[in-house]
Amino acid sequence: MGEEFHSIIKLVSGEEIFSLVSVDENDGDPVVVLQNPLIMKMFTNSNGAHIKVKPWIDLSTEEFFMIKSDKIITMTESKDQKLIEIYNNFIT
């Protein structure tokens, strides 16, 4: 299992998720392991910008999900402390 990092991921389904991620190389067929993946959407109005947060899979009680790399368009490591704080507050 690889090093854990916070990531913003764009899936081929069009979904964008934020999660603590690690990559399992799995004998050349990498699998991305998501821990408590969330959907975060930004909204702006006259009062400023707001972020709406919800679990990626609403009815599951699982913390970990595995997805194959062919289901990912792109992913980027996030070091944005505000996003990481929102993520940590939501999952606790």
Coordinates of C-alpha atoms in Angstrom, one line a residue, residues 1-5 21-34 65-69 72 75:
M1 CA 0.0 0.0 0.0
G2 CA 1.3 3.4 -0.9
E3 CA 1.6 6.6 1.0
E4 CA -1.7 8.3 2.0
F5 CA -2.6 11.8 0.7
V21 CA -6.2 8.2 -0.8
S22 CA -3.6 5.5 -1.2
V23 CA -2.6 3.5 -4.2
D24 CA -2.1 -0.3 -4.1
E25 CA 0.0 -1.4 -7.1
N26 CA -1.6 -4.8 -7.0
D27 CA 0.9 -6.6 -9.3
G28 CA 0.8 -3.9 -12.1
D29 CA -3.0 -3.4 -12.0
P30 CA -3.2 -0.4 -9.6
V31 CA -6.2 0.0 -7.4
V32 CA -7.0 3.3 -5.7
V33 CA -8.2 3.0 -2.1
L34 CA -10.5 5.8 -0.9
F65 CA -13.7 1.9 -1.1
M66 CA -11.5 0.5 -3.9
I67 CA -11.7 1.7 -7.5
K68 CA -9.7 0.7 -10.5
S69 CA -7.5 3.4 -12.1
I72 CA -10.4 7.9 -13.0
M75 CA -6.6 13.1 -9.6

